[in-house]
Short mmCIF file of C-alpha atoms in Angstrom, two decimals:
data_model
loop_
_atom_site.label_atom_id
_atom_site.label_comp_id
_atom_site.label_asym_id
_atom_site.label_seq_id
_atom_site.Cartn_x
_atom_site.Cartn_y
_atom_site.Cartn_z
CA MET A 1189 20.85 8.13 7.87
CA SER A 1190 17.52 9.75 6.98
CA GLN A 1191 14.36 9.17 8.95
CA GLU A 1192 10.70 9.33 8.00
CA THR A 1193 9.52 12.84 7.23
CA ALA A 1194 6.19 12.11 5.55
CA VAL A 1195 2.87 11.89 7.38
CA TYR A 1196 0.81 8.78 6.64
CA THR A 1197 -2.16 10.20 4.76
CA HIS A 1198 -4.81 7.61 5.61
CA GLY A 1199 -4.21 6.90 9.29
CA HIS A 1200 -5.84 3.82 10.81
CA HIS A 1201 -9.51 4.76 11.09
CA GLU A 1202 -11.98 1.87 10.77
CA SER A 1203 -12.82 2.98 7.22
CA VAL A 1204 -9.14 2.56 6.32
CA LEU A 1205 -8.74 -0.81 8.02
CA ARG A 1206 -11.90 -1.97 6.25
CA SER A 1207 -9.81 -1.81 3.09
CA HIS A 1208 -6.49 -2.97 4.55
CA THR A 1209 -7.91 -6.12 6.17
CA TRP A 1210 -9.47 -7.10 2.82
CA ARG A 1211 -5.99 -7.42 1.31
CA THR A 1212 -4.49 -10.86 0.84
CA ALA A 1213 -1.36 -12.15 -0.83
CA ALA A 1214 -3.59 -13.46 -3.63
CA ASN A 1215 -5.30 -10.15 -4.40
CA SER A 1216 -2.37 -7.87 -3.57
CA ALA A 1217 0.88 -9.76 -4.24
CA ALA A 1218 0.05 -12.11 -7.12
CA TYR A 1219 3.09 -10.82 -9.01
CA LEU A 1220 5.30 -12.18 -6.20
CA LEU A 1221 3.36 -15.41 -5.70
CA GLY A 1222 3.54 -16.24 -9.40
CA SER A 1223 7.24 -15.48 -9.74
CA GLY A 1224 8.54 -18.74 -8.30
CA VAL A 1225 10.62 -16.78 -5.79
CA LEU A 1226 8.92 -18.01 -2.63
CA ARG A 1227 10.08 -21.34 -1.16
CA PRO A 1228 9.05 -23.00 2.11
CA ASP A 1229 12.27 -22.18 3.99
CA LEU A 1230 12.79 -18.51 3.10
CA SER A 1231 13.07 -15.51 5.41
CA VAL A 1232 10.76 -12.61 4.51
CA LEU A 1233 10.52 -9.03 5.76
CA ASP A 1234 7.12 -7.42 5.14
CA ILE A 1235 7.49 -3.64 5.32
CA GLY A 1236 4.38 -1.61 6.16
CA CYS A 1237 2.56 -4.75 7.25
CA GLY A 1238 -0.53 -2.92 8.52
CA PRO A 1239 -3.03 -5.29 10.13
CA GLY A 1240 -1.00 -8.28 8.94
CA THR A 1241 -3.33 -10.05 6.52
CA ILE A 1242 -0.77 -10.20 3.69
CA THR A 1243 2.01 -10.99 6.18
CA ALA A 1244 0.05 -13.96 7.50
CA ASP A 1245 -0.50 -15.28 3.99
CA LEU A 1246 3.22 -15.01 3.25
CA ALA A 1247 4.00 -16.86 6.47
CA GLU A 1248 1.78 -19.75 5.38
CA LEU A 1249 3.74 -19.92 2.12
CA VAL A 1250 7.10 -20.24 3.94
CA PRO A 1251 6.17 -22.67 6.76
CA GLN A 1252 9.78 -23.69 7.45
CA GLY A 1253 11.00 -20.12 7.17
CA ARG A 1254 10.21 -16.95 9.08
CA VAL A 1255 8.35 -13.75 8.34
CA ILE A 1256 8.81 -10.44 10.12
CA GLY A 1257 6.13 -7.81 9.72
CA ALA A 1258 7.17 -4.20 10.35
CA ASP A 1259 5.19 -0.98 10.54
CA MET A 1260 5.68 2.53 11.89
CA ALA A 1261 2.62 2.42 14.18
CA GLU A 1262 2.75 0.30 17.33
CA GLY A 1263 -1.05 0.07 17.46
CA ILE A 1264 -1.33 -1.52 14.04
CA VAL A 1265 1.60 -3.85 14.84
CA ALA A 1266 -0.42 -5.12 17.80
CA GLN A 1267 -3.34 -5.81 15.47
CA ALA A 1268 -1.01 -7.69 13.10
CA ARG A 1269 0.17 -9.87 15.99
CA ALA A 1270 -3.45 -10.67 16.76
CA THR A 1271 -4.10 -11.58 13.11
CA ALA A 1272 -1.20 -14.06 13.14
CA ALA A 1273 -2.26 -15.50 16.50
CA GLU A 1274 -5.83 -16.04 15.29
CA ARG A 1275 -4.46 -18.06 12.38
CA GLY A 1276 -2.20 -20.12 14.64
CA LEU A 1277 1.02 -19.00 12.95
CA THR A 1278 4.27 -19.67 14.80
CA ASN A 1279 6.79 -18.44 12.22
CA THR A 1280 5.92 -14.74 12.41
CA GLU A 1281 7.00 -11.80 14.51
CA PHE A 1282 6.10 -8.14 14.35
CA THR A 1283 7.89 -4.95 15.26
CA THR A 1284 8.00 -1.24 14.59
CA ALA A 1285 10.49 0.05 12.05
CA ASP A 1286 11.29 3.04 9.85
CA VAL A 1287 11.99 1.87 6.30
CA HIS A 1288 14.52 4.69 5.88
CA ALA A 1289 16.71 3.23 8.65
CA LEU A 1290 15.98 -0.47 9.15
CA GLN A 1291 17.39 -2.12 12.27
CA TRP A 1292 18.48 -5.37 10.62
CA ASP A 1293 21.98 -6.29 9.48
CA ASP A 1294 23.06 -6.36 5.85
CA ASP A 1295 22.08 -9.48 3.86
CA THR A 1296 19.51 -10.76 6.37
CA PHE A 1297 16.41 -11.68 4.32
CA ASP A 1298 15.68 -13.68 1.20
CA VAL A 1299 12.71 -11.47 0.29
CA VAL A 1300 11.75 -7.95 1.34
CA HIS A 1301 8.16 -7.05 0.45
CA ALA A 1302 6.35 -3.71 0.57
CA HIS A 1303 2.74 -3.21 -0.47
CA GLN A 1304 1.43 0.36 -0.86
CA VAL A 1305 4.33 1.72 1.18
CA LEU A 1306 6.57 3.78 -1.08
CA GLN A 1307 3.77 6.19 -2.01
CA HIS A 1308 3.59 7.27 1.62
CA VAL A 1309 7.26 7.71 2.57
CA GLY A 1310 9.35 10.87 2.46
CA ASP A 1311 12.31 9.34 0.60
CA PRO A 1312 11.32 6.27 -1.45
CA VAL A 1313 14.81 5.90 -2.94
CA GLN A 1314 16.38 5.73 0.53
CA ALA A 1315 13.66 3.26 1.54
CA LEU A 1316 14.58 1.03 -1.40
CA ARG A 1317 18.28 1.38 -0.57
CA GLU A 1318 17.53 0.06 2.91
CA MET A 1319 15.38 -2.74 1.56
CA ARG A 1320 18.21 -3.65 -0.81
CA ARG A 1321 20.76 -3.51 2.02
CA VAL A 1322 18.95 -6.01 4.22
CA VAL A 1323 18.13 -8.49 1.44
CA LYS A 1324 20.68 -11.22 0.72
CA PRO A 1325 22.74 -11.29 -2.49
CA GLY A 1326 20.48 -12.90 -5.07
CA GLY A 1327 17.44 -12.03 -2.97
CA ILE A 1328 14.37 -10.10 -4.10
CA VAL A 1329 12.86 -6.77 -3.17
CA ALA A 1330 9.17 -6.81 -4.16
CA ALA A 1331 7.20 -3.56 -4.19
CA ARG A 1332 3.70 -2.68 -5.38
CA ASP A 1333 2.12 0.78 -5.34
CA SER A 1334 -0.98 2.26 -6.86
CA ASP A 1335 -0.98 5.16 -9.31
CA TYR A 1336 -3.83 7.48 -8.41
CA SER A 1337 -3.74 9.60 -11.55
CA VAL A 1338 -4.75 6.61 -13.69
CA PHE A 1339 -7.59 5.39 -11.48
CA SER A 1340 -10.65 4.88 -13.69
CA TRP A 1341 -14.34 4.75 -12.92
CA TYR A 1342 -17.83 4.93 -14.32
CA PRO A 1343 -20.18 6.80 -14.13
CA ARG A 1344 -18.02 9.94 -14.44
CA LEU A 1345 -19.71 12.00 -11.75
CA PRO A 1346 -18.03 15.45 -11.56
CA GLY A 1347 -17.54 15.21 -7.81
CA MET A 1348 -15.36 12.13 -8.25
CA ASP A 1349 -12.81 14.22 -10.12
CA ASP A 1350 -12.90 16.63 -7.18
CA TRP A 1351 -12.14 13.71 -4.85
CA LEU A 1352 -9.13 12.58 -6.88
CA ASP A 1353 -7.71 16.08 -7.15
CA LEU A 1354 -8.16 16.62 -3.41
CA TYR A 1355 -6.60 13.31 -2.45
CA ARG A 1356 -3.50 13.86 -4.59
CA ARG A 1357 -3.02 17.36 -3.14
CA VAL A 1358 -3.34 16.13 0.44
CA ALA A 1359 -1.00 13.17 -0.13
CA ARG A 1360 1.69 15.39 -1.67
CA ALA A 1361 1.35 17.95 1.09
CA ASN A 1362 1.97 15.09 3.54
CA GLY A 1363 5.25 14.32 1.78
CA GLY A 1364 4.12 11.34 -0.28
CA GLU A 1365 3.74 10.55 -4.00
CA PRO A 1366 0.26 9.25 -4.85
CA ASP A 1367 1.33 8.25 -8.38
CA ALA A 1368 4.15 6.07 -7.03
CA GLY A 1369 3.39 3.04 -9.20
CA ARG A 1370 4.95 4.59 -12.30
CA PHE A 1371 8.13 5.57 -10.43
CA LEU A 1372 9.06 2.19 -8.94
CA LYS A 1373 11.50 1.16 -11.67
CA SER A 1374 13.23 4.56 -11.67
CA TRP A 1375 13.45 4.66 -7.86
CA ALA A 1376 14.85 1.11 -7.77
CA MET A 1377 17.55 1.99 -10.30
CA GLU A 1378 18.48 5.08 -8.29
CA ALA A 1379 18.65 2.88 -5.18
CA GLY A 1380 21.31 0.69 -6.77
CA PHE A 1381 19.46 -2.06 -8.64
CA ALA A 1382 20.67 -2.73 -12.18
CA GLN A 1383 18.06 -2.20 -14.87
CA GLN A 1384 18.35 -5.81 -16.07
CA ASP A 1385 17.65 -7.05 -12.53
CA ILE A 1386 14.27 -5.28 -12.26
CA ALA A 1387 11.18 -7.10 -13.53
CA CYS A 1388 8.22 -4.73 -13.92
CA SER A 1389 4.52 -5.51 -14.15
CA VAL A 1390 1.12 -3.92 -13.68
CA GLY A 1391 -1.71 -5.32 -11.59
CA ALA A 1392 -5.14 -3.96 -10.76
CA TRP A 1393 -8.06 -4.19 -8.42
CA CYS A 1394 -11.45 -3.99 -10.10
CA TYR A 1395 -14.68 -3.34 -8.21
CA ALA A 1396 -17.81 -4.04 -10.22
CA THR A 1397 -20.23 -6.36 -8.39
CA PRO A 1398 -22.98 -4.82 -6.25
CA ASP A 1399 -21.23 -5.90 -3.04
CA GLU A 1400 -17.85 -4.57 -4.22
CA ILE A 1401 -19.31 -1.24 -5.27
CA ALA A 1402 -21.21 -0.82 -1.99
CA TRP A 1403 -18.05 -1.66 -0.02
CA TRP A 1404 -15.68 0.57 -2.02
CA SER A 1405 -18.00 3.58 -2.17
CA GLY A 1406 -18.91 3.24 1.50
CA LEU A 1407 -15.37 3.10 2.80
CA TRP A 1408 -14.30 6.15 0.76
CA ALA A 1409 -17.43 8.06 1.75
CA ASP A 1410 -16.63 7.38 5.40
CA ARG A 1411 -12.88 7.96 5.03
CA THR A 1412 -13.50 11.36 3.43
CA VAL A 1413 -15.27 12.75 6.49
CA ALA A 1414 -14.04 10.65 9.44
CA SER A 1415 -10.36 9.70 9.28
CA ALA A 1416 -6.86 11.13 9.56
CA TYR A 1417 -7.14 11.94 5.85
CA ALA A 1418 -10.17 14.13 6.55
CA ASP A 1419 -8.33 15.88 9.38
CA ARG A 1420 -5.28 16.52 7.22
CA ALA A 1421 -7.43 17.84 4.39
CA THR A 1422 -9.09 20.44 6.61
CA GLU A 1423 -6.10 21.29 8.82
CA GLY A 1424 -3.92 21.76 5.73
CA GLY A 1425 -6.41 24.12 4.14
CA HIS A 1426 -7.12 21.79 1.21
CA ALA A 1427 -10.87 21.53 1.84
CA THR A 1428 -13.55 22.69 4.23
CA ALA A 1429 -15.74 20.32 6.19
CA ASP A 1430 -18.62 21.18 3.84
CA GLU A 1431 -16.49 20.38 0.81
CA LEU A 1432 -15.52 17.03 2.30
CA ALA A 1433 -19.17 16.30 3.01
CA ALA A 1434 -19.98 17.02 -0.64
CA VAL A 1435 -17.26 14.64 -1.83
CA SER A 1436 -18.51 11.99 0.58
CA ALA A 1437 -22.04 12.41 -0.75
CA THR A 1438 -20.74 11.99 -4.30
CA TRP A 1439 -19.12 8.68 -3.33
CA ARG A 1440 -22.42 7.48 -1.92
CA GLU A 1441 -24.30 8.61 -5.03
CA TRP A 1442 -21.78 6.84 -7.27
CA GLY A 1443 -22.29 3.67 -5.28
CA THR A 1444 -26.02 3.62 -6.08
CA HIS A 1445 -25.47 3.13 -9.83
CA ALA A 1446 -26.04 -0.44 -11.02
CA ASP A 1447 -23.43 0.05 -13.78
CA ALA A 1448 -20.75 1.45 -11.46
CA TRP A 1449 -17.19 0.23 -12.08
CA PHE A 1450 -13.83 1.20 -10.56
CA ALA A 1451 -10.26 0.17 -11.46
CA VAL A 1452 -7.15 0.70 -9.32
CA PRO A 1453 -3.92 0.09 -11.31
CA HIS A 1454 -0.64 -0.69 -9.52
CA GLY A 1455 2.98 -0.63 -10.61
CA GLU A 1456 4.95 -3.68 -9.44
CA ILE A 1457 8.64 -4.54 -9.32
CA LEU A 1458 10.70 -7.60 -8.46
CA ALA A 1459 14.25 -6.29 -8.04
CA ARG A 1460 17.08 -8.78 -7.57
CA LYS A 1461 20.15 -7.79 -5.57
#
């Protein structure tokens, strides 16, 4: 069985976790919450749980059930455990796992959820096969991934286009697919889900208030020069330190505009086994 071959582009620098800890089930899994799938007694596997904020929300929605959060990095799993403990949750557990070769038996979970995971893995079809294997017959695999090539923003500062081009090159060099959102249906069908059993939707994050713009521009400005992404950009020969500094400065300039606006579209699927 295949194992992970991709390198996680972002890493877990503070500028990355600033974004990841902002995520909730409400702002990042509304397509699942509104589907009527979740019930109080279900078992849920949350793949790529990160710092555990979405996982904790899911656990509160299945109080008589159980939620397992899984991630590749032991350090971030420890942070997820702390998130659940701070919220007094007793129906959660966390562990490391490789989505290409999950350690659970067939037909174990009612729901398997993955948020912004498939864009970063080496074999998203195999990942979905594994997610399908461990979900029960009649259960749901829920996946949501952004599509970088259709990110939109205003003002159209030239350096922002440089940022997007650079990010997509680095992500692909790391073995991922930054435009994953548009591929989810196709990947799910290749993984064994019937077309009629896949419900597709599109969701988006929109940053437009002064606080949102300052937060979004600041975290990308910092991430561009001080994170694993920055290291991979320079070590892979995709950009020099000076070029990264210029992109970072563009992010900060963009964030000073009162009319700044940014949209992040996501593809979403609910695939029934």
